[in-house]
Short mmCIF file of C-alpha atoms in Angstrom, two decimals:
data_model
loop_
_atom_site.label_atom_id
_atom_site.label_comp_id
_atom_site.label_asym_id
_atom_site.label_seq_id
_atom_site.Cartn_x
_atom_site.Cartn_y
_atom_site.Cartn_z
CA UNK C 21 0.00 0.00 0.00
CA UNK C 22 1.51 3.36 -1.15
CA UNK C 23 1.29 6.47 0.97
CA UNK C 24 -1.59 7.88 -0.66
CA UNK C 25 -3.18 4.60 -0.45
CA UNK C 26 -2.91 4.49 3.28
CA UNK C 27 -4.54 8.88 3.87
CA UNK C 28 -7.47 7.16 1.95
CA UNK C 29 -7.44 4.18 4.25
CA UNK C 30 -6.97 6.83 7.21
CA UNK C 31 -9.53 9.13 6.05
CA UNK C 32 -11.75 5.60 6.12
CA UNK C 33 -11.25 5.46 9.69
CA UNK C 34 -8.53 2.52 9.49
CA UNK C 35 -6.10 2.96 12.59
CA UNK C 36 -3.26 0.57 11.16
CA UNK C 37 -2.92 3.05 7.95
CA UNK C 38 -3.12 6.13 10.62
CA UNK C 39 -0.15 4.03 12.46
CA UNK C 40 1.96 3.71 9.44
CA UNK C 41 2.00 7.12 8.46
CA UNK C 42 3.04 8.14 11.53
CA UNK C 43 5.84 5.75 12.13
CA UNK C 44 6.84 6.24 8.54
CA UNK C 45 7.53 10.13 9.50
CA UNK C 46 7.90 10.71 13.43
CA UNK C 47 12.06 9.88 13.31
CA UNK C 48 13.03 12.11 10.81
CA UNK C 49 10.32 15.24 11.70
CA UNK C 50 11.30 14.44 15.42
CA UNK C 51 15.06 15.28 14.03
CA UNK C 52 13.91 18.00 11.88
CA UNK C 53 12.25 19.85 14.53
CA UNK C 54 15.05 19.36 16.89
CA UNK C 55 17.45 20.84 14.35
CA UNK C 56 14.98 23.88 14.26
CA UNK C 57 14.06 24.04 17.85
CA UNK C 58 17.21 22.89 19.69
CA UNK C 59 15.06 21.30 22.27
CA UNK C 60 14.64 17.64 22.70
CA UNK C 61 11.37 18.19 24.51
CA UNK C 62 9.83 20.94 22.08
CA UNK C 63 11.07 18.56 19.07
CA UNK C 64 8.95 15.76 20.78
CA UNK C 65 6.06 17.57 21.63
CA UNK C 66 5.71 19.29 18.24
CA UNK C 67 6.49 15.97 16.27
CA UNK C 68 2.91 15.00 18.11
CA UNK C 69 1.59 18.55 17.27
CA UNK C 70 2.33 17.80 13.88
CA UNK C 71 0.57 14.57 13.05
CA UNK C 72 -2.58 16.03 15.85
CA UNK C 73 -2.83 18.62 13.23
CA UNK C 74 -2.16 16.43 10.50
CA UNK C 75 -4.88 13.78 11.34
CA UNK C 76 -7.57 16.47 12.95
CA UNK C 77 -8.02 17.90 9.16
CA UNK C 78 -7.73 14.77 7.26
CA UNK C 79 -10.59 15.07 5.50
CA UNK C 80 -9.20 18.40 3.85
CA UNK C 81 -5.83 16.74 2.95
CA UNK C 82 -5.51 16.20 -0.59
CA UNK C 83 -3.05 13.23 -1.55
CA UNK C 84 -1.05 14.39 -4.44
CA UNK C 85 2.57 12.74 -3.27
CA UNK C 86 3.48 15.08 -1.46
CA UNK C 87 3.14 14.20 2.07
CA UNK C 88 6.14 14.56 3.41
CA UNK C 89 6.36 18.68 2.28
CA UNK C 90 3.26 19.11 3.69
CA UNK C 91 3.86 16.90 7.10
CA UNK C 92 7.10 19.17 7.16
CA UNK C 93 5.31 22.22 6.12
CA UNK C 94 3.37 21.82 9.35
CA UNK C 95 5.82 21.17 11.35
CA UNK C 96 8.06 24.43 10.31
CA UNK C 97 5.22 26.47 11.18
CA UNK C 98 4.71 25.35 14.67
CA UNK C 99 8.20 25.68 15.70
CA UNK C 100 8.29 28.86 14.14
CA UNK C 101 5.18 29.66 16.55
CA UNK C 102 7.10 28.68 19.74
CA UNK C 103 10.14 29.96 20.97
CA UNK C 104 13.18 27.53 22.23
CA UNK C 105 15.84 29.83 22.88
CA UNK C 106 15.76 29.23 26.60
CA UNK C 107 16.02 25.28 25.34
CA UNK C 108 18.26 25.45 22.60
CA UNK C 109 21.74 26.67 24.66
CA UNK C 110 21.72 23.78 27.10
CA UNK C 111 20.56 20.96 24.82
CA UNK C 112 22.73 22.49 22.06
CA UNK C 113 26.06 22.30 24.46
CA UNK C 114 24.70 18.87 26.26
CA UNK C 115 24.85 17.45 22.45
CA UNK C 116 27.87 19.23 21.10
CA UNK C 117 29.64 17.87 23.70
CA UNK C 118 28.92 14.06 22.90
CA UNK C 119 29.17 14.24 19.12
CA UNK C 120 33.38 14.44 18.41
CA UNK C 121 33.38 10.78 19.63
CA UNK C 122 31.18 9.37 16.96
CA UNK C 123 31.55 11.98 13.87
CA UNK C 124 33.35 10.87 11.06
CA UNK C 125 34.40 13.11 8.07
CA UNK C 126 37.39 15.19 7.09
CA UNK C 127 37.79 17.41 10.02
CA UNK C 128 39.88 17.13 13.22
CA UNK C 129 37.83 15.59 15.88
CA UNK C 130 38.87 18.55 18.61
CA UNK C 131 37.69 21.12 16.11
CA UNK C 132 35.09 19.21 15.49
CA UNK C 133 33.55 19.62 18.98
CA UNK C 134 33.85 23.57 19.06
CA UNK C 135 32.83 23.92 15.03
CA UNK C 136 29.65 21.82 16.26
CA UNK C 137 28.68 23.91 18.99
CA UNK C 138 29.40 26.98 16.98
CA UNK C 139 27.39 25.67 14.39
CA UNK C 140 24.58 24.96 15.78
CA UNK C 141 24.46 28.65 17.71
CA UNK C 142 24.53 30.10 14.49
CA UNK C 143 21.91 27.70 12.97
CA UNK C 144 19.99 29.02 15.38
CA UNK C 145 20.41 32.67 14.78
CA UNK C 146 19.51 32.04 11.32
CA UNK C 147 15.93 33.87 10.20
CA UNK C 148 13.68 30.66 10.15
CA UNK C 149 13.20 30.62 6.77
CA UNK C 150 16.38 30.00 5.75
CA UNK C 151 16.98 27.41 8.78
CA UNK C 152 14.49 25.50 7.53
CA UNK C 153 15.32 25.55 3.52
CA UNK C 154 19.00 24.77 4.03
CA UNK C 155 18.04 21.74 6.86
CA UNK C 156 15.72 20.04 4.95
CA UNK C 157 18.34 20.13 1.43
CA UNK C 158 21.20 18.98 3.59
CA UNK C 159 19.62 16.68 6.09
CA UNK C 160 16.15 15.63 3.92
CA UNK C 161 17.53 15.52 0.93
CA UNK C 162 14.87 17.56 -1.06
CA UNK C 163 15.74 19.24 -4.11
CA UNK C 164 14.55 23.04 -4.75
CA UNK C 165 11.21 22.46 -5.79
CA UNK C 166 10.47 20.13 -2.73
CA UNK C 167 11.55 22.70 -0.64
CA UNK C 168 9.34 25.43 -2.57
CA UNK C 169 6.43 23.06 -2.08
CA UNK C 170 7.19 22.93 2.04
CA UNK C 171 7.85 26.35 2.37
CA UNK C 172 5.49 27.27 0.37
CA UNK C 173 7.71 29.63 -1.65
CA UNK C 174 9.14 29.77 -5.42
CA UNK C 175 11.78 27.60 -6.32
CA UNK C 176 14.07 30.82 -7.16
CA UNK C 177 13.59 32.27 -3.48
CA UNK C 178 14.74 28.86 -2.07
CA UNK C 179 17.95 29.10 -3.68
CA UNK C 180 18.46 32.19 -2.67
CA UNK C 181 17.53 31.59 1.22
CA UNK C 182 19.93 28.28 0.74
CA UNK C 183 22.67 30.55 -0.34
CA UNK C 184 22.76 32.65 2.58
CA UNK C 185 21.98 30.38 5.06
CA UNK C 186 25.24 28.90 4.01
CA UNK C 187 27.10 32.24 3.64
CA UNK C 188 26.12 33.02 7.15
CA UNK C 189 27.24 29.75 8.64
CA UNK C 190 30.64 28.90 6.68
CA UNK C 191 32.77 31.18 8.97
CA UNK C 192 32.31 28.55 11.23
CA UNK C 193 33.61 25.95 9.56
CA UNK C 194 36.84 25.05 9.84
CA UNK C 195 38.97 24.75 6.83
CA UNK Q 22 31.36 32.58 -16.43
CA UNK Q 23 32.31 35.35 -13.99
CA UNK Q 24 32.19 34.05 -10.32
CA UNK Q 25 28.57 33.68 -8.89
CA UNK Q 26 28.73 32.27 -5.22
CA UNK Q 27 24.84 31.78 -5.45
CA UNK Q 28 25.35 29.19 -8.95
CA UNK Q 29 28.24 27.94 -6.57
CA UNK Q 30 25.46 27.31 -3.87
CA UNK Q 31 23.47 25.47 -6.28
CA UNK Q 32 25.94 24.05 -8.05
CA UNK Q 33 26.73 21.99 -5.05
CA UNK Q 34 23.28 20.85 -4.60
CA UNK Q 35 23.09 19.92 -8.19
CA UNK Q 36 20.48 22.16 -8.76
CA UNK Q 37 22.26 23.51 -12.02
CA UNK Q 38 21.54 22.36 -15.80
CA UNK Q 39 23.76 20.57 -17.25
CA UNK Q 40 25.13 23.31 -19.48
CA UNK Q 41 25.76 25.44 -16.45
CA UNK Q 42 27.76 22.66 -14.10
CA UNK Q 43 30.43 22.27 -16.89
CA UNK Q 44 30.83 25.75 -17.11
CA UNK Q 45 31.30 26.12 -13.90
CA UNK Q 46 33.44 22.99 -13.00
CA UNK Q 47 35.51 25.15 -16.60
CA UNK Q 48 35.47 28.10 -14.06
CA UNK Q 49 36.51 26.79 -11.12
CA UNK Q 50 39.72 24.83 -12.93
CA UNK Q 51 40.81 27.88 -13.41
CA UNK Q 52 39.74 30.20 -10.35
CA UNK Q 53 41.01 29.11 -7.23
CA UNK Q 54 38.73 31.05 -5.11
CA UNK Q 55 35.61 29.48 -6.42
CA UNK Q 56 37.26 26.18 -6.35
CA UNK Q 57 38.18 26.78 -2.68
CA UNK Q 58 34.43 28.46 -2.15
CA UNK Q 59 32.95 24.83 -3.62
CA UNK Q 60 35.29 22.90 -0.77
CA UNK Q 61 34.04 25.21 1.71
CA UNK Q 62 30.05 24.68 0.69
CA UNK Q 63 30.82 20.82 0.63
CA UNK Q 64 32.57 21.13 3.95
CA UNK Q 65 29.59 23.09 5.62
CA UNK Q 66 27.45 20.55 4.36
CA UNK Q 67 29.34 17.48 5.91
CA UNK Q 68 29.45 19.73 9.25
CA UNK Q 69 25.64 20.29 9.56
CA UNK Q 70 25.08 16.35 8.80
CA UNK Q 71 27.59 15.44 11.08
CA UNK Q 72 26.10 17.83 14.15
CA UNK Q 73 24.39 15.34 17.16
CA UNK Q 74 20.48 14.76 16.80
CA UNK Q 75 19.15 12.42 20.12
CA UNK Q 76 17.02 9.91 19.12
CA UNK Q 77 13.65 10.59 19.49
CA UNK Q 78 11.81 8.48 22.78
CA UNK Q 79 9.88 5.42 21.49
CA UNK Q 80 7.41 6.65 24.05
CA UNK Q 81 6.85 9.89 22.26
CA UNK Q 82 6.38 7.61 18.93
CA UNK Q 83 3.49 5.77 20.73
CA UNK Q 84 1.92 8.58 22.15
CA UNK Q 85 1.83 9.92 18.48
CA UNK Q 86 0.42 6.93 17.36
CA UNK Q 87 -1.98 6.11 19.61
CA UNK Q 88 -3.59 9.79 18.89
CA UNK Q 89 -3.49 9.12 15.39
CA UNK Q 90 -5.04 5.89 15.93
CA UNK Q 91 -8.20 7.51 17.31
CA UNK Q 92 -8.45 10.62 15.81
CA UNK Q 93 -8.89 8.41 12.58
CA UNK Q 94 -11.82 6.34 14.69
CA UNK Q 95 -13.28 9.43 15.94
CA UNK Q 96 -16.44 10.66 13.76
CA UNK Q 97 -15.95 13.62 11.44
CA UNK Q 98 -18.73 15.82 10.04
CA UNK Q 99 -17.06 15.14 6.47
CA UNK Q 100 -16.83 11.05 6.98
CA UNK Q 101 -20.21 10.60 8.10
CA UNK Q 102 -21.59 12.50 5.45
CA UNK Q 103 -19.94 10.30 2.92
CA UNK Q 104 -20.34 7.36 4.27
CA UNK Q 105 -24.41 8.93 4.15
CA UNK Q 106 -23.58 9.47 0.49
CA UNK Q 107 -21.86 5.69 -0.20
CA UNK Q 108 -24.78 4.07 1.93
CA UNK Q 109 -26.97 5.34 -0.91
CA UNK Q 110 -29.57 7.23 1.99
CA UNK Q 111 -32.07 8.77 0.39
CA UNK Q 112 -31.51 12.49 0.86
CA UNK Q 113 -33.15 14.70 -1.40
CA UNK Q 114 -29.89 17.32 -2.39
CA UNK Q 115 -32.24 20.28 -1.03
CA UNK Q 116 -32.94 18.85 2.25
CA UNK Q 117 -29.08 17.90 2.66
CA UNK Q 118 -27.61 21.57 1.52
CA UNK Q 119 -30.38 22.67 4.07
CA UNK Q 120 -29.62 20.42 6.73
CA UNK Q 121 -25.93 20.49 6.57
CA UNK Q 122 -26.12 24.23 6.74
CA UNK Q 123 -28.06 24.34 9.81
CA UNK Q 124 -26.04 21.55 11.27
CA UNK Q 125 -22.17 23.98 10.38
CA UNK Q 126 -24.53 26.81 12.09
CA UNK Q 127 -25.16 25.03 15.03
CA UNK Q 128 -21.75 24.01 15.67
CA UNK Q 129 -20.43 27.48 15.23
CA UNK Q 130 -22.87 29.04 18.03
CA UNK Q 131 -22.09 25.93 20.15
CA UNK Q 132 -18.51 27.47 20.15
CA UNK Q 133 -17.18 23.97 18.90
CA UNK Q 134 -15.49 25.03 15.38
CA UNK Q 135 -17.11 21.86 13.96
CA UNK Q 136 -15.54 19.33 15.97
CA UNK Q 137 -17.78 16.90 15.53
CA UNK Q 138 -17.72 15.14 19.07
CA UNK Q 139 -20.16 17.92 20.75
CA UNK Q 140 -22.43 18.04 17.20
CA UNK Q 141 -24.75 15.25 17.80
CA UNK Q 142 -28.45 15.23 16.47
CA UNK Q 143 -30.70 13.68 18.49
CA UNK Q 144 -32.57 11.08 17.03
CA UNK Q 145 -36.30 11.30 16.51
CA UNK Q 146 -37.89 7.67 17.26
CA UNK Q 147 -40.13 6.60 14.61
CA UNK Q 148 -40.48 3.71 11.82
CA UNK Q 149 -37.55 3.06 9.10
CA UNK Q 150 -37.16 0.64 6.94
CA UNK Q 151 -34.99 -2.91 7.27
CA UNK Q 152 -32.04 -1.27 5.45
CA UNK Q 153 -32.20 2.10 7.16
CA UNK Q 154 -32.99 0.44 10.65
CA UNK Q 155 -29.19 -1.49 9.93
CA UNK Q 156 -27.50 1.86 9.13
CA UNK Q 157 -28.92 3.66 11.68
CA UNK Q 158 -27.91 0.80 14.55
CA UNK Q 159 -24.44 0.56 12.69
CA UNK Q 160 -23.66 4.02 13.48
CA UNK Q 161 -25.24 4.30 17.18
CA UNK Q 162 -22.96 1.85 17.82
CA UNK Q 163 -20.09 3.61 16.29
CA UNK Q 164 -21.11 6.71 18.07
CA UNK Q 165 -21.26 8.24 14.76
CA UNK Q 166 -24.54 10.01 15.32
CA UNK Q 167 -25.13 13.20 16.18
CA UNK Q 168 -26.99 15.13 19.69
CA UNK Q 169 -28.24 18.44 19.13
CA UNK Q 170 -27.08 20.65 22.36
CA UNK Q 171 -29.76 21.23 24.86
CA UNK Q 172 -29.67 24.59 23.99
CA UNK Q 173 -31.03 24.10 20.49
CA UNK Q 174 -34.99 23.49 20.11
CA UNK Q 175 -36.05 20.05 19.57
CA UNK Q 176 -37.97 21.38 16.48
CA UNK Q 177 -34.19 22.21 15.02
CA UNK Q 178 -33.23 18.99 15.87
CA UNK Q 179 -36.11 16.92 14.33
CA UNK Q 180 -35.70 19.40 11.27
CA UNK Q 181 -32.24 18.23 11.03
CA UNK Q 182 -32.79 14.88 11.66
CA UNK Q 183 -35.78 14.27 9.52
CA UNK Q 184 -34.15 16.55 6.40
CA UNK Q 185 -30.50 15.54 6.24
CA UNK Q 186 -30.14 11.73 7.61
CA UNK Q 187 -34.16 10.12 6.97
CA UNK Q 188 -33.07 7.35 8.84
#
């Protein structure tokens, strides 16, 4: 059964299709949001939000394959709505502080450490629209127009919030 | 090609026609800015992935899918009126555009939005026939029919009742 498939079977009233949609999602919008929100709990809380408001206007969804942009559409909006910033320091410097262990890649694992915490302080400063576009390409893997179709923007505006979300945040990489 | 750090941006998420990523990758063979600008983009990009995300609780999961589960069970103004329409009711399209009017009016004044758990018509007793006597118990059971508030005159109710279900 494809995804569409199961919001019909949903919108029937079948729990097990409800079930699969939102085990099929909650991981990576419950990452998402905590990439946006910097808050385990908030991340948690609005990964329910998301699929409460998701699943309270069924009947108005419209299955055209794009459930994912719209699931992460909704969830966007409510962080957007809520404020983290007392959160997001702790958590941030709580996580920052476990990741050199396990992160792999080209970079020195000491600079690592400090480039992460960096990083993710001025992810956070970011205006949330171009948080959100440059998260979901790097970590979601959605092209421009997927991203248009979340944000509910032109394809031509995402590039150009992608572009200076990065321009912002490469000082703080190391080179 | 002049240097363009947003076609560099969207170089690197292959966003660029064909036409346009060999002239840039001509570019930046030959500009070692842009070249080091690409290595910089790719680097930010490995940084971001490789940045901590906790895994989210399995208990949050279940809580998320157990309200899914019954939000999905729960009648819905919409649903019910389908199912109405696929049960093949007779409903006389006046009656119904009149009825489900004054049923969206009634849930507005009952301050509900039209959540459909406090919009309930109460059900007038009377004679149906076999088939409609099976739908009707089908949905009691469900819980899928509708109470009028107190506040609302019976008369509203039976109007509602007797023009938009017929059961």
């Amino acid at each position: 059964m494809n995804e569409n498939d199961l919001v019909e079977a949903a919108k029937r009233g079948d729990p097990d299709a409800a079930e699969e949609l939102v085990r099929t999602h909650a991981r990576r919008l419950s990452a998402y949001l905590y990439r946006l929100t910097g808050s385990v709990h908030d991340s948690e809380d609005l990964m329910q939000e998301t699929f409460a408001r998701f699943f309270g206007a069924l009947d108005a969804y419209r299955p055209e394959g794009h459930l994912k942009a719209y699931l992460f559409r909704i969830a966007g909006n409510l962080a957007a709505n809520r404020s983290a910033r007392a959160h997001r320091r702790d958590v941030e410097l709580d996580a920052a502080s476990q990741v050199a262990d396990g992160a792999p890649g080209p970079y020195q694992v000491a600079e690592a450490r400090d480039a992460a915490r960096d990083l993710s302080a001025r992810l956070a400063a970011l205006p949330a629209e171009q948080r959100e576009a440059l998260l979901l390409r790097t970590h979601e893997g959605m092209d421009y127009a997927e991203i248009a179709r979340t944000q509910g923007a032109s394809v031509s505006a995402v590039k150009v919030r992608v572009f200076r979300a990065r321009e912002a945040l490469r000082a703080e990489v190391p080179r | 090609m002049t240097c363009n750090a947003m076609d560099l941006s969207a170089y690197v998420d292959g966003e660029l026609p064909a036409e346009q990523v060999r002239a840039v990758e001509a570019h930046c063979a030959g500009c070692a800015a842009c070249a080091a600008e690409v290595a910089d983009l790719r680097a930010l990009a490995v940084a971001l992935v490789a940045a901590p995300v906790p895994p989210v609780r399995p208990a949050a999961v279940e809580q998320a899918v157990a309200s899914a589960r019954a939000a999905v069970q729960r009648p819905s103004l919409w649903r019910t009126l389908a199912r109405f329409w696929q049960a093949r009711v007779s409903v006389p399209a006046p009656a119904l555009a009149f009825g489900l009017a004054a049923a969206l009016l009634i849930a507005s004044r009952s301050g509900s939005g039209f959540e459909p758990k406090s919009l309930r018509v109460t059900v007038v007793p009377g004679k149906r026939p076999a088939a409609r006597q099976a739908v009707y118990e089908e949905w009691r059971d469900a819980g899928e029919l509708w109470e009028l508030p107190q506040a609302v005159p019976a008369s509203t109710a039976r109007v509602i009742y007797q023009e938009s279900v017929r059961l």
